[in-house]
Amino acid sequence: MTNPLPVFRLFLVLTALLLAGTPSRAQNIVVMVNGDPITDFDIEQRSKLDQLTTQKTPARQEVINELIDDRVKMKEGKKYGVDPGVSDINQSYDGMAQRMRISPDQLTKSLEVKGVRPETLKSRMKAEMVWTSLVRGRFKEKLLVGEKDVAQAVQAQTGDKLQIEGTEYKMQPIVLIVPRGSSPAFLETRHKEAEQYRSRVGSCEEANSLFRSTPNATIRDTVTKTTAELPEALRKVLDDTPIGHLTAPETTKAGIEMVVLCSRKPTMIDTPKKREVREKMYQEKYEKTQKAYLEELRKAAMIEYRNR
């Protein structure tokens, strides 16, 4: 049997050499939060990220406080079993890139050009995902905004109506699956299939019967939306679509997507002013609640400064 001791010594030597070649600044622990270290490198990375997102140079202590908050939030999340997985974080990261109208790889490259690792952004995103879930989950009742309170606020501000006439749409999304990397020819074939389906479907019942038995296609559950919840472009498409028929096919990440319109009827919807007031009241409650929650957790946390 080989003596493992020389191998262990070799491991220690290699580790020492690697650490010797690493900038000491990156290894310097500045704060310990509940046993979790915050290093100079963490602070440097978050500073660069904050500067990139706000176009302002943050104060060092402000950045340290942000990182302390993140550590506290993450520990509280684990206490309640709130721990988003890698796929959740990547999905959120990809969503951010999509909103910026760039690819995830382009987002990564734009961060790296500024000296920010993508993991730095993902770490911040994870902490915020955990925190939002915690606050909304633990204080759900406290965050409720009463309709009476909203109505009174609207009347006090403007005296406007609380509701106006609108439209309610019931629909079912349909996807013809197109595997990633498919050729343009295959995509064109699927488009032609979608147009053929459009000519055959005349009701939601027919759509369900057809697409629930069609290979590489899926029909989702009924979705009900009002005028206030849909963008103007989609409202126009739905208003121009005969009831029971399919909208024009569109290419998305999932494949070729369409919507079968099951019903369209008049309804009363909240005015834009009422929605605005409700959202503002909710946000005020949320901010007050999460601030008090975080202060409570920070007071209970073990925060030890090593170097400033």
mmCIF file with all atom_site columns, C-alpha atoms in Angstrom, residues 8-18:
data_model
loop_
_atom_site.group_PDB
_atom_site.id
_atom_site.type_symbol
_atom_site.label_atom_id
_atom_site.label_alt_id
_atom_site.label_comp_id
_atom_site.label_asym_id
_atom_site.label_entity_id
_atom_site.label_seq_id
_atom_site.pdbx_PDB_ins_code
_atom_site.Cartn_x
_atom_site.Cartn_y
_atom_site.Cartn_z
_atom_site.occupancy
_atom_site.B_iso_or_equiv
_atom_site.pdbx_formal_charge
_atom_site.auth_seq_id
_atom_site.auth_comp_id
_atom_site.auth_asym_id
_atom_site.auth_atom_id
_atom_site.pdbx_PDB_model_num
ATOM 1  C CA . PHE A 1 8  ? -0.690 15.098 1.004  1.00 0.00 ? 8  PHE A CA 1
ATOM 2  C CA . ARG A 1 9  ? 2.515  17.148 1.376  1.00 0.00 ? 9  ARG A CA 1
ATOM 3  C CA . LEU A 1 10 ? 2.592  17.730 -2.379 1.00 0.00 ? 10 LEU A CA 1
ATOM 4  C CA . PHE A 1 11 ? -0.994 18.974 -2.197 1.00 0.00 ? 11 PHE A CA 1
ATOM 5  C CA . LEU A 1 12 ? -0.017 21.446 0.555  1.00 0.00 ? 12 LEU A CA 1
ATOM 6  C CA . VAL A 1 13 ? 2.943  22.700 -1.485 1.00 0.00 ? 13 VAL A CA 1
ATOM 7  C CA . LEU A 1 14 ? 0.808  23.194 -4.598 1.00 0.00 ? 14 LEU A CA 1
ATOM 8  C CA . THR A 1 15 ? -1.828 25.002 -2.563 1.00 0.00 ? 15 THR A CA 1
ATOM 9  C CA . ALA A 1 16 ? 0.804  27.304 -1.083 1.00 0.00 ? 16 ALA A CA 1
ATOM 10 C CA . LEU A 1 17 ? 2.202  28.060 -4.539 1.00 0.00 ? 17 LEU A CA 1
ATOM 11 C CA . LEU A 1 18 ? -1.264 28.837 -5.918 1.00 0.00 ? 18 LEU A CA 1
#
